[in-house]
XYZ file of C-alpha atoms in Angstrom:
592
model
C 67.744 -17.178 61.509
C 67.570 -16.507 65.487
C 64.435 -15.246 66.918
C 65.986 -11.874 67.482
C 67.266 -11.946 63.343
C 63.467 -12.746 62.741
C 62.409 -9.709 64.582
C 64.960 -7.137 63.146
C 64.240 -8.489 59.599
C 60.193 -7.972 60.427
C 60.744 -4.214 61.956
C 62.588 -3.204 58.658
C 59.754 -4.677 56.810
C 57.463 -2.384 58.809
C 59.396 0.270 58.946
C 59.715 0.244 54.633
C 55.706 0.038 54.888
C 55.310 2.873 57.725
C 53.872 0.385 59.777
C 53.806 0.950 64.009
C 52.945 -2.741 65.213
C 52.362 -5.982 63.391
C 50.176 -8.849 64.816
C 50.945 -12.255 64.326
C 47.797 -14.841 65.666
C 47.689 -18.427 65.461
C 45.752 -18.615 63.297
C 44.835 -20.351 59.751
C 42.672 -18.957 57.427
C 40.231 -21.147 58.660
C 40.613 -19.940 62.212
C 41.549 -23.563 63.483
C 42.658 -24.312 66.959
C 45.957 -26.031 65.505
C 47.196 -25.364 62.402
C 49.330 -26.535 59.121
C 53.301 -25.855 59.479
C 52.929 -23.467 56.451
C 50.914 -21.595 58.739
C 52.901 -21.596 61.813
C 53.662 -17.677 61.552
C 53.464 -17.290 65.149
C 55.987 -20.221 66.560
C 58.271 -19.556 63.253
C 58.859 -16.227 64.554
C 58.886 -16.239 68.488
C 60.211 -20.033 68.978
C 56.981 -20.799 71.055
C 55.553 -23.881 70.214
C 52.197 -23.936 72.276
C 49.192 -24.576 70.691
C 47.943 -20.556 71.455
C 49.436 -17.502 71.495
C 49.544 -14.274 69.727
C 52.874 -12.348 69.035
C 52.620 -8.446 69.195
C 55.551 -6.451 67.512
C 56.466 -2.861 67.400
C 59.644 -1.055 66.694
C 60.727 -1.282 70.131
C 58.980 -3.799 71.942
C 58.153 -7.274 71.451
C 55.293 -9.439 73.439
C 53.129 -12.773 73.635
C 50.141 -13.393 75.362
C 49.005 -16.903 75.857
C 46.706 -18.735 78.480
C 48.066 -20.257 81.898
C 48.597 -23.960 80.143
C 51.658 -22.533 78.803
C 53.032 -19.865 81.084
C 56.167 -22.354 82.770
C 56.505 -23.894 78.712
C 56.508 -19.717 77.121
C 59.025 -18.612 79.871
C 61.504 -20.965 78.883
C 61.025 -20.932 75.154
C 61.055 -17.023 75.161
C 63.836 -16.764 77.508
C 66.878 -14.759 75.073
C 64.338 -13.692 72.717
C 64.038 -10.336 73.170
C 60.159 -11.199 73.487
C 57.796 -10.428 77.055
C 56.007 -13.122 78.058
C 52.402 -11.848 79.131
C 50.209 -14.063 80.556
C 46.693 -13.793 80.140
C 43.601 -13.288 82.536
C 46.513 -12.712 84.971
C 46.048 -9.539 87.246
C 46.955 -6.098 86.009
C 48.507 -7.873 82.493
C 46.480 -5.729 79.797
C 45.344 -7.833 76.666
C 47.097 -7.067 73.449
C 44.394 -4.847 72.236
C 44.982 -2.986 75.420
C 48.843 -3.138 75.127
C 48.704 -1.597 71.968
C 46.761 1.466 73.405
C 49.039 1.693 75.572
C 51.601 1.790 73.307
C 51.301 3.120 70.484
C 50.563 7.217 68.948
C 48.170 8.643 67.889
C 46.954 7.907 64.230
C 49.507 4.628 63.930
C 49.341 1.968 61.691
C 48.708 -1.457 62.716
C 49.269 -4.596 60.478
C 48.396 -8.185 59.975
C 47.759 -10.389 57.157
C 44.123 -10.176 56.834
C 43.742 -13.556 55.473
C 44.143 -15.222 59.100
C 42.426 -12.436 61.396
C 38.672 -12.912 62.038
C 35.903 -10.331 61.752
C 35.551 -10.825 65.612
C 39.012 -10.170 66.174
C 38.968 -7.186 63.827
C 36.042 -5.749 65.536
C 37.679 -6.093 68.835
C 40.767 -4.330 67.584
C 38.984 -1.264 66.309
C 37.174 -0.652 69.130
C 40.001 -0.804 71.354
C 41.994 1.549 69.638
C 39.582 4.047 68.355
C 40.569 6.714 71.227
C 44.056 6.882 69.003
C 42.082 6.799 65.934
C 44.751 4.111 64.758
C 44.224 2.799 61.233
C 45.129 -0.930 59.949
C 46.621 -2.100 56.687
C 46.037 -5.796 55.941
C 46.577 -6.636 52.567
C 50.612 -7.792 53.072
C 52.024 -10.745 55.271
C 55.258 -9.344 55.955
C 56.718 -12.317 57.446
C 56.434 -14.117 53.936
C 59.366 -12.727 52.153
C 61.164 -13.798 55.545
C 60.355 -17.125 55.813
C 61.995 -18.446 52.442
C 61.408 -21.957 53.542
C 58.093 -22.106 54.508
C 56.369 -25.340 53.973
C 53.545 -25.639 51.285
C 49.712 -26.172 52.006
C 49.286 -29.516 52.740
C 47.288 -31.933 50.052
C 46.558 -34.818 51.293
C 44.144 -36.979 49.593
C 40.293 -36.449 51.080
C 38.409 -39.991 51.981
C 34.415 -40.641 52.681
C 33.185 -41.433 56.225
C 30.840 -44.005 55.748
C 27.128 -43.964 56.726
C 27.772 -46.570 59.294
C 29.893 -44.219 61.407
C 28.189 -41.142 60.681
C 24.571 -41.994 61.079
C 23.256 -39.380 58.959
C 23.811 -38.898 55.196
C 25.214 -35.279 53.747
C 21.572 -35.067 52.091
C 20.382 -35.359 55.268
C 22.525 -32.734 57.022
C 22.360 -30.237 53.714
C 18.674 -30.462 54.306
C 18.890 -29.348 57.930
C 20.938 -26.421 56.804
C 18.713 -25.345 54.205
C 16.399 -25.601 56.213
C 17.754 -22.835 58.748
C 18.598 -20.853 55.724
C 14.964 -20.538 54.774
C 14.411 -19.793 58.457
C 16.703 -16.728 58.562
C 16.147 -15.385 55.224
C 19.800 -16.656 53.759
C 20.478 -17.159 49.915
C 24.218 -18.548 51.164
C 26.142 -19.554 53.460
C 30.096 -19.666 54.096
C 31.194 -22.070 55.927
C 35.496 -21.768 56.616
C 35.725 -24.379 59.832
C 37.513 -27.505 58.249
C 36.027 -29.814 61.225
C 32.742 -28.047 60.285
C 33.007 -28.676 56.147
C 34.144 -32.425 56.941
C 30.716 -32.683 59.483
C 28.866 -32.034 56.644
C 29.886 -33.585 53.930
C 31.275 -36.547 55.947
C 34.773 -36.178 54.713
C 37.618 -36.413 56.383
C 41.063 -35.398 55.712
C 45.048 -35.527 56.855
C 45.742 -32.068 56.323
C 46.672 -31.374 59.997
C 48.360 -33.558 62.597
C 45.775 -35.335 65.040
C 42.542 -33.420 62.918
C 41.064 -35.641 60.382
C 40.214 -32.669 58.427
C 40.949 -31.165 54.775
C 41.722 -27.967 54.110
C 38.484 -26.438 51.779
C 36.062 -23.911 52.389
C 32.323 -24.865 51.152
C 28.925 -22.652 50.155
C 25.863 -24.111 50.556
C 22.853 -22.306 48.912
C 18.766 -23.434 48.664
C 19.940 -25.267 45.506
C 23.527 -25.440 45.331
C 26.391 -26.866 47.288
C 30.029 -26.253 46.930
C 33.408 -27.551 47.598
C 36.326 -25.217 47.462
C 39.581 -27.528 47.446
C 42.262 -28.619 45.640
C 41.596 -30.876 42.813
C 44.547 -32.903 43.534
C 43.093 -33.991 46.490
C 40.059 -35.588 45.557
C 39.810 -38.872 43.946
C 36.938 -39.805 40.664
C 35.134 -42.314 43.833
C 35.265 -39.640 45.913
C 34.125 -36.877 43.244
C 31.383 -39.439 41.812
C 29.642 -40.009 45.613
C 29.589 -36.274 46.529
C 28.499 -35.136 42.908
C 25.866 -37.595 43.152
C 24.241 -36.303 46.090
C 24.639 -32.643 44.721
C 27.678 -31.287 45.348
C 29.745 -29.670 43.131
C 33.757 -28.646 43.168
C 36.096 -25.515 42.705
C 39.783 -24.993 43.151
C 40.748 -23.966 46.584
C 42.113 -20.099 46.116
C 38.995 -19.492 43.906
C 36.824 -18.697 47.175
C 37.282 -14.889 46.875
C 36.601 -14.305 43.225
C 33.325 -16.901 43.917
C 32.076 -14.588 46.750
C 33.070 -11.505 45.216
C 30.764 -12.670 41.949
C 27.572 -13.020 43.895
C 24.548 -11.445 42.121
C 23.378 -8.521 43.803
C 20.895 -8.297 46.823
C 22.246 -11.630 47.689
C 21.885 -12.444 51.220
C 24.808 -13.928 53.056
C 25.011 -15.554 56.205
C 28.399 -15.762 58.141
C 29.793 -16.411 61.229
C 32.334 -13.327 62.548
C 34.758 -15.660 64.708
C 35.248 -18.170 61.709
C 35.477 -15.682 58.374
C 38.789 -13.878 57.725
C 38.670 -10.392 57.499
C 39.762 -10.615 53.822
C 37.072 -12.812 53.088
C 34.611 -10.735 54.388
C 35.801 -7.836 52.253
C 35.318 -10.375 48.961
C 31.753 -9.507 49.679
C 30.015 -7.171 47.381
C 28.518 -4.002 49.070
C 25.679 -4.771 47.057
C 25.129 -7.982 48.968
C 23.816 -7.905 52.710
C 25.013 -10.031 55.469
C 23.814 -12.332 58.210
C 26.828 -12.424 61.148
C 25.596 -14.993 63.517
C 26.872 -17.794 65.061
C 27.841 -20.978 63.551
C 24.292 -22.955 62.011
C 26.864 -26.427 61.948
C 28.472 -25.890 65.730
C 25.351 -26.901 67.719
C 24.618 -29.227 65.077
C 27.792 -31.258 65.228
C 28.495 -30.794 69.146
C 24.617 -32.862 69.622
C 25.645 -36.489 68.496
C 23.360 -38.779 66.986
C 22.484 -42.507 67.732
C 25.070 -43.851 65.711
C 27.570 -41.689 66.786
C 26.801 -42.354 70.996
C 27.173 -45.533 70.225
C 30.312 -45.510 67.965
C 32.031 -43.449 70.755
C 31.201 -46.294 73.707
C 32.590 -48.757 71.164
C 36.134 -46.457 70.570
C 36.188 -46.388 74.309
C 36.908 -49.939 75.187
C 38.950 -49.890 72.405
C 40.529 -47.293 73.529
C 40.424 -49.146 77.247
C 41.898 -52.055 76.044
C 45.057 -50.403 74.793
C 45.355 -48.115 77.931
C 45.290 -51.056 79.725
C 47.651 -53.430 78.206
C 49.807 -50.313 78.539
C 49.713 -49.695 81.877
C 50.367 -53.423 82.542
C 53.212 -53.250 80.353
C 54.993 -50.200 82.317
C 54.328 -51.823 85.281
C 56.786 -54.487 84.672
C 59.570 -52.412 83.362
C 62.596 -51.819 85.223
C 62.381 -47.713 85.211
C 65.707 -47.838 87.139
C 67.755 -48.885 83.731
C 67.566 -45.372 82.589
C 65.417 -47.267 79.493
C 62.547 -44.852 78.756
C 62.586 -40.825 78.491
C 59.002 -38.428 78.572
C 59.727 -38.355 74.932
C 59.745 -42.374 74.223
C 57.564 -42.942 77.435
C 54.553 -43.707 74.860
C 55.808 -44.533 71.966
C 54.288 -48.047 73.202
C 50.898 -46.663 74.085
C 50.435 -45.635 70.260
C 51.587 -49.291 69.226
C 49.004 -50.700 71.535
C 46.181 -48.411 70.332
C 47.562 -49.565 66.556
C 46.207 -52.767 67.007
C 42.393 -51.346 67.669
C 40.077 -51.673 64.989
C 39.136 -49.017 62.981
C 42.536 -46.784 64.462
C 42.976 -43.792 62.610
C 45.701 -42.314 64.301
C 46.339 -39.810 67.718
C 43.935 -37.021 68.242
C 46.898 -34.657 69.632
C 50.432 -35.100 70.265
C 50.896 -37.181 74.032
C 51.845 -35.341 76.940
C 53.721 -37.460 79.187
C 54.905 -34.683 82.156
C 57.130 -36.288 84.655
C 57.791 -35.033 88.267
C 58.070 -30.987 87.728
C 57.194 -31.078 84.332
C 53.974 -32.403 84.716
C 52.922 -29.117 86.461
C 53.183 -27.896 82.762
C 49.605 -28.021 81.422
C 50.287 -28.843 77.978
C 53.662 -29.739 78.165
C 55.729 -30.971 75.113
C 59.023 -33.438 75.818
C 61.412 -32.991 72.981
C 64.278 -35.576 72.615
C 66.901 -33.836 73.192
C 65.146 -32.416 76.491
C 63.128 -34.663 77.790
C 63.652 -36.003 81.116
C 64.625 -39.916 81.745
C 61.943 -41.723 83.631
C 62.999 -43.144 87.217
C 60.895 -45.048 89.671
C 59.783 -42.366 91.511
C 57.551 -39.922 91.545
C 54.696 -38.955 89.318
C 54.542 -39.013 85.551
C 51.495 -37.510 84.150
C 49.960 -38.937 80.901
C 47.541 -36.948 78.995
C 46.627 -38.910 75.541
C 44.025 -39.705 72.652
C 43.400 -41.795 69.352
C 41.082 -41.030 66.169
C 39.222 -44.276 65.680
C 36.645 -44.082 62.489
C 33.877 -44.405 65.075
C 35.033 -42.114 68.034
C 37.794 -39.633 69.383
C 39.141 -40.490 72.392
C 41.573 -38.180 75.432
C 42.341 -39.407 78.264
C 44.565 -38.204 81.107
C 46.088 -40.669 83.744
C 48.069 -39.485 86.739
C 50.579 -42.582 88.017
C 52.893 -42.680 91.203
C 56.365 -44.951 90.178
C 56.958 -45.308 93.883
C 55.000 -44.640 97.435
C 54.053 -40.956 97.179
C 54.022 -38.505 99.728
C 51.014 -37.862 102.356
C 50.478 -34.033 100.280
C 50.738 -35.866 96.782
C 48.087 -38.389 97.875
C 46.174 -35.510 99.635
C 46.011 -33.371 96.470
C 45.080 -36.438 94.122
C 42.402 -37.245 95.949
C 41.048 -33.720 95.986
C 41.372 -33.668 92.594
C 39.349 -37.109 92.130
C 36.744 -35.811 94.404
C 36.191 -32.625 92.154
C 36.346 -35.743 89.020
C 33.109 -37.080 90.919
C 31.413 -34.633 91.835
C 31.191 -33.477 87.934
C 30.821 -36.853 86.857
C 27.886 -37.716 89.107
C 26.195 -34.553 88.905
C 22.534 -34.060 87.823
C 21.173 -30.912 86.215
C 18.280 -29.016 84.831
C 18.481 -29.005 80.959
C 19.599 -25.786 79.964
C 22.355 -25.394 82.973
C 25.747 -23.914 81.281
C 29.410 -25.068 81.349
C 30.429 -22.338 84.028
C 27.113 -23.670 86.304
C 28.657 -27.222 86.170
C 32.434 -26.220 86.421
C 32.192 -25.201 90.351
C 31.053 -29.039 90.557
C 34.889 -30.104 90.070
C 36.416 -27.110 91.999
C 34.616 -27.236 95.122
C 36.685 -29.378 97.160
C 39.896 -27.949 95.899
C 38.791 -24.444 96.777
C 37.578 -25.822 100.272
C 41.929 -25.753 100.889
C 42.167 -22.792 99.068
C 43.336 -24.977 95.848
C 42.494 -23.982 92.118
C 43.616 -24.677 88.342
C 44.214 -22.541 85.732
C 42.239 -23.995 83.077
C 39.003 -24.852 81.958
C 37.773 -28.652 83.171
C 36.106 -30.184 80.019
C 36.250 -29.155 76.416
C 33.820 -30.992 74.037
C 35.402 -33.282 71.850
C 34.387 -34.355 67.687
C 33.431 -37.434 66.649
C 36.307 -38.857 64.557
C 37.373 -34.982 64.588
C 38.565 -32.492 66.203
C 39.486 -33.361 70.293
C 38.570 -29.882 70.843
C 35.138 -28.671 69.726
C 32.591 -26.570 70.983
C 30.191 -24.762 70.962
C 29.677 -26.177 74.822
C 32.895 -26.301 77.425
C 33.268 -26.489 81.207
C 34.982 -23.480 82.051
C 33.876 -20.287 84.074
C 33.120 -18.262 81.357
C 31.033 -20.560 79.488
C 27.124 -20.121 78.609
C 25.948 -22.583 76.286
C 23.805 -25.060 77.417
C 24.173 -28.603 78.057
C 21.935 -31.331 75.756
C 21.882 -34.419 75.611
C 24.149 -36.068 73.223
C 26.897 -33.307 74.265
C 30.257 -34.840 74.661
C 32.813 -33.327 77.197
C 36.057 -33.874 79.291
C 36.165 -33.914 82.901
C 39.521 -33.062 83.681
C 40.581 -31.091 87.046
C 43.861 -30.869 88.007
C 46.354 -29.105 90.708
C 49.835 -28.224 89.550
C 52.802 -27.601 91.818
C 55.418 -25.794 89.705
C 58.430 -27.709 90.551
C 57.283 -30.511 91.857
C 54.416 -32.158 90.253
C 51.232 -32.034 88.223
C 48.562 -33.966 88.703
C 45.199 -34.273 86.622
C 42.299 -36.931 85.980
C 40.748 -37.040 82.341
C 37.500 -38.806 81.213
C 35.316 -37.861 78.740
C 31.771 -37.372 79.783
C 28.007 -38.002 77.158
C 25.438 -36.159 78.678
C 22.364 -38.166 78.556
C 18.739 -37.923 79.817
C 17.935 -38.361 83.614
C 14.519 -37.853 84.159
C 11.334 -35.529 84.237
C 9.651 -34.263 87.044
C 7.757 -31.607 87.662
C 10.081 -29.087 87.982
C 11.508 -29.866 84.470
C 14.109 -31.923 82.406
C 17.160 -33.339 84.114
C 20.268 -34.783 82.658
C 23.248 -36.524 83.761
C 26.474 -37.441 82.732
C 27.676 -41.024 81.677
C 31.487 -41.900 81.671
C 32.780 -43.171 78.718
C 36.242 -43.678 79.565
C 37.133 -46.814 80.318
C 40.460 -47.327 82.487
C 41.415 -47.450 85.765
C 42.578 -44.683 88.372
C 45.681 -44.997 90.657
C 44.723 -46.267 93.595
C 47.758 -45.947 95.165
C 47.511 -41.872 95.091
C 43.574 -42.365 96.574
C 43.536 -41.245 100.290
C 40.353 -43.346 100.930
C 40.298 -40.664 104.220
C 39.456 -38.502 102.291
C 36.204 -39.653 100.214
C 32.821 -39.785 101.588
C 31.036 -43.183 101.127
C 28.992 -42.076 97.817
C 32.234 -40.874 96.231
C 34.086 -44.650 97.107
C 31.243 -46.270 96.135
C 31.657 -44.194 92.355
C 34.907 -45.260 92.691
C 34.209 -48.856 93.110
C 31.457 -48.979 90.519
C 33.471 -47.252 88.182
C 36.204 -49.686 88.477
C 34.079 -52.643 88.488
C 32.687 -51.130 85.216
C 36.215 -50.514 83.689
C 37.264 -54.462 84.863
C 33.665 -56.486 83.393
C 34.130 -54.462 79.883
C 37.509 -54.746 79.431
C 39.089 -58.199 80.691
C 36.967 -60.217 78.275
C 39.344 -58.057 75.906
C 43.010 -58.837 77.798
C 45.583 -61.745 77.851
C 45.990 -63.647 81.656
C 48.284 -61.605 82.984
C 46.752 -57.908 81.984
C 43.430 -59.193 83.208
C 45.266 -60.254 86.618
C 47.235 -56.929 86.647
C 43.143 -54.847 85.789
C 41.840 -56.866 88.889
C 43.943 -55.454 91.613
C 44.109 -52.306 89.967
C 40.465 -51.920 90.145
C 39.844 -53.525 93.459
C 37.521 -51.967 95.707
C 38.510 -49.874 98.371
């Protein structure tokens, strides 16, 4: 079926239900960032393949919304669809919510399957569209008689994270939660994140591409705690070790009739933004509820001893591959038409194979060359991608799982002398990369305090990005995690043992994008007597292209980061490389 065939069968499906406008999120029921193929709902039925959107259908109209990584990527994969492309936080473009108010009568029906649309979102919804006193129906998922090939949920077998890597036992963790239960005045609490349940339990999973997660939900009560997942899945080992510290096992789709069962007067605590609407309803009226916040987000985003130093350790692993790499491109002939965006890395992922404890990629590469690197999150597909030449830039934005660490990277390379703007707008970029990176802040000072660190000097020329500049990333989990970003609109404060990507960027639709990625462990400074300070330290462990570096352009503290950063990167890795990559790390790290 075409896109359009998709949306005519879906309109006769609401029109045979009397429904006005159907919403279709990404979105799993566990209100993951990226999701199974079986529940792909979204790209299935627009042909948008970015990792956000939301799809908004009515009987005469048909948008998208997503954020400004994919606006050039949505544009092109919409075009013919019959679908509007509406790109968020974008002047005078209404939100869906606000769309729908728009356009819709009064007393219409709105539909979704209620079984991957959050609380939050619900919430939102309603009180957008209580002027038109709209009402919602979200007990059907119409697109499921449509999609007749739809892939089943995934069961891949669930494996233990050792001790070693984890640095604190699930006894110990179940105890810290129990311990906040007590403090709130919870008999139970649901817990639907998959990155979350495999914290925990320290579990992890292949259930979805690049996140070593398993698909489950889990209770955990003062004396009881539960795994909801499919049997299949779990080996006797595995059952034996988490039985014997406690836990204990139920199929996978019995989560509703479990919740709905709870005794009376039961107290539950939840957290709106992770627990599907129909979930929620499986909750006795009898029962009362706690909505906060996630108890495990702040838990898991705060790294422990173990984990700090698991993460240095997948660095220079990580280093060491990046490297080799990069000295390996260096010496092909890009003029023999030999290597597309699409096969670009290919030999990345077979250096990072040979790393111990390797696990896998933590998302799908992005290798964007010339205009298509001004495509945030862009996605080569063979049959599209564009053949690599010696010239220009190619921008590389990559990561690997390792058992002890999850690493992402972004590298921005020049295959022949670039231009006096592309060198001028690297090097703002690097100096917005070092300001962040060498910045020093009160405990307590939030992601949107510390993102005007990496914009500055781009704003200075009336330069700016589109997206946030660091997301925090899992420990052998998800890349993105939170609760803590860089971004403008972010509050949480930063602790020590936070993890987070510093990764500005400037993007020149049709010509070029460029952006520098390393990930960032915020660690003490010191105390004085104004308070707490904290820094960050780098992680990352690979060179940046010198070539692109207008040394103009940098004061002397931000070329002396640059040179100790690069003498860091050479001492830690070249005990690691063969003759020839160290030789090739030494004048790619030599001072400037």
């Amino acid at each position: 079926m075409t896109v359009t065939e998709k949306l005519d069968a879906l309109r006769r499906e609401m029109q045979q239900h009397q429904i006005d406008a159907w919403i279709v999120p990404t979105a799993d029921p566990h209100h993951s960032e990226y999701v199974a193929p079986c529940w792909q709902t979204r790209a299935w039925m627009s042909g948008f393949t970015g990792s956000a959107g939301t799809l908004v259908v009515t009987q005469h109209r048909a948008g998208l919304w997503t954020d400004s990584r994919y606006f050039i990527q949505a544009a092109s994969e919409l075009a013919g669809s019959g679908i509007e492309l509406l790109k968020l936080h974008m002047p005078d473009v209404p939100d869906y919510p606000e769309w729908l108010l728009k356009e819709l009568p009064e007393c219409a029906i709105v539909g979704f399957d209620g079984q991957v649309l959050s609380m939050a979102q619900m919430e939102q919804l309603q009180n957008v569209l209580a002027p038109k006193q709209v009402q919602f129906t979200v007990h059907h998922d119409l697109v499921a008689p449509l999609w007749i090939d739809r892939p089943p949920i995934p069961t891949t077998p669930v494996f233990l994270l050792d001790g070693r890597f984890a640095g604190e036992s699930r006894r110990s963790k179940l105890g810290r939660l129990r311990h906040k239960l007590r403090e709130i005045g919870a008999d139970l609490y649901l817990l639907c994140s998959l990155d979350e349940i495999a914290w925990v339990f320290n579990i992890r999973g292949r259930d979805i591409a690049y996140n070593p997660v398993t698909i489950s939900y889990a209770t955990i009560s003062e004396h009881e705690a539960r795994l909801f997942i499919n049997p299949e899945k779990v080996s006797e080992e595995v059952k034996s070790v988490l039985e014997e510290d406690g836990v204990m096992f139920s199929a996978y789709e019995e989560i509703d009739s479990y919740i709905a069962q709870l005794p009376d007067k039961s107290s539950v605590a939840i957290d709106p933004q992770k627990t599907s609407l129909a979930l929620r309803k499986s909750i006795p009226s009898t029962c009362s509820v706690i909505e906060m916040p996630s108890l495990v987000t702040p838990l898991k985003a705060v790294k422990n001893v173990t984990e700090v130093q698991g993460i240095r350790h997948a660095h220079i692993r990580d280093g060491v591959a990046l490297v080799k790499w990069l000295s390996w491109l260096d010496q092909q002939q890009l003029d023999k038409d030999t290597f597309t965006e699409f096969t670009i890395t290919d030999s990345l992922e077979a250096f990072r194979r040979q790393g111990e404890y390797f696990q896998g990629l933590s998302f799908s590469p992005i290798a964007g060359y010339q205009a298509n690197g001004a495509m945030c999150h862009y996605r080569a597909m063979p049959d599209t991608a564009l053949t690599i030449k010696p010239e220009g830039l190619l921008l590389v934005d990559s990561g690997a799982q390792y058992l002890d660490g999850t690493t992402d990277i972004t590298r921005t390379l020049t295959l022949s002398p670039p231009t006096r703007e592309q060198r001028r707008d690297f090097t703002l970029v690097l100096k917005g990369h070092i300001a962040l990176a060498t910045a020093k802040f009160p405990k307590g000072t939030t992601g949107a305090q510390l993102d005007t660190f990496a914009r500055a000097a781009l704003w200075q020329h009336g330069f700016n990005y589109g997206h946030g500049t660091g997301h925090g990333v899992g420990h052998f989990l998800n890349v993105h995690e939170g609760p803590h970003s860089i971004h403008p609109r972010n509050t949480v404060p930063f602790e020590p043992g936070m993890l987070c990507s510093n990764e500005p960027g400037l993007y020149r639709e049709g010509e070029y994008g460029i952006r520098i990625e390393n990930l960032l462990l915020t660690v003490p400074a010191e105390e004085t007597e104004f308070g707490v300070f904290c820094q960050f330290e780098t992680v990352t462990q690979c060179p940046i292209d010198l070539q692109l570096v207008d040394a103009g352009l940098l004061s002397p503290g931000e070329k002396a980061w640059l040179n100790a950063y690069h003498e860091t990167v050479y001492t830690t890795l070249a005990p690691f490389l063969a003759d020839n990559e160290q030789a090739w790390l030494r004048e790619a790290t030599r001072p400037i």
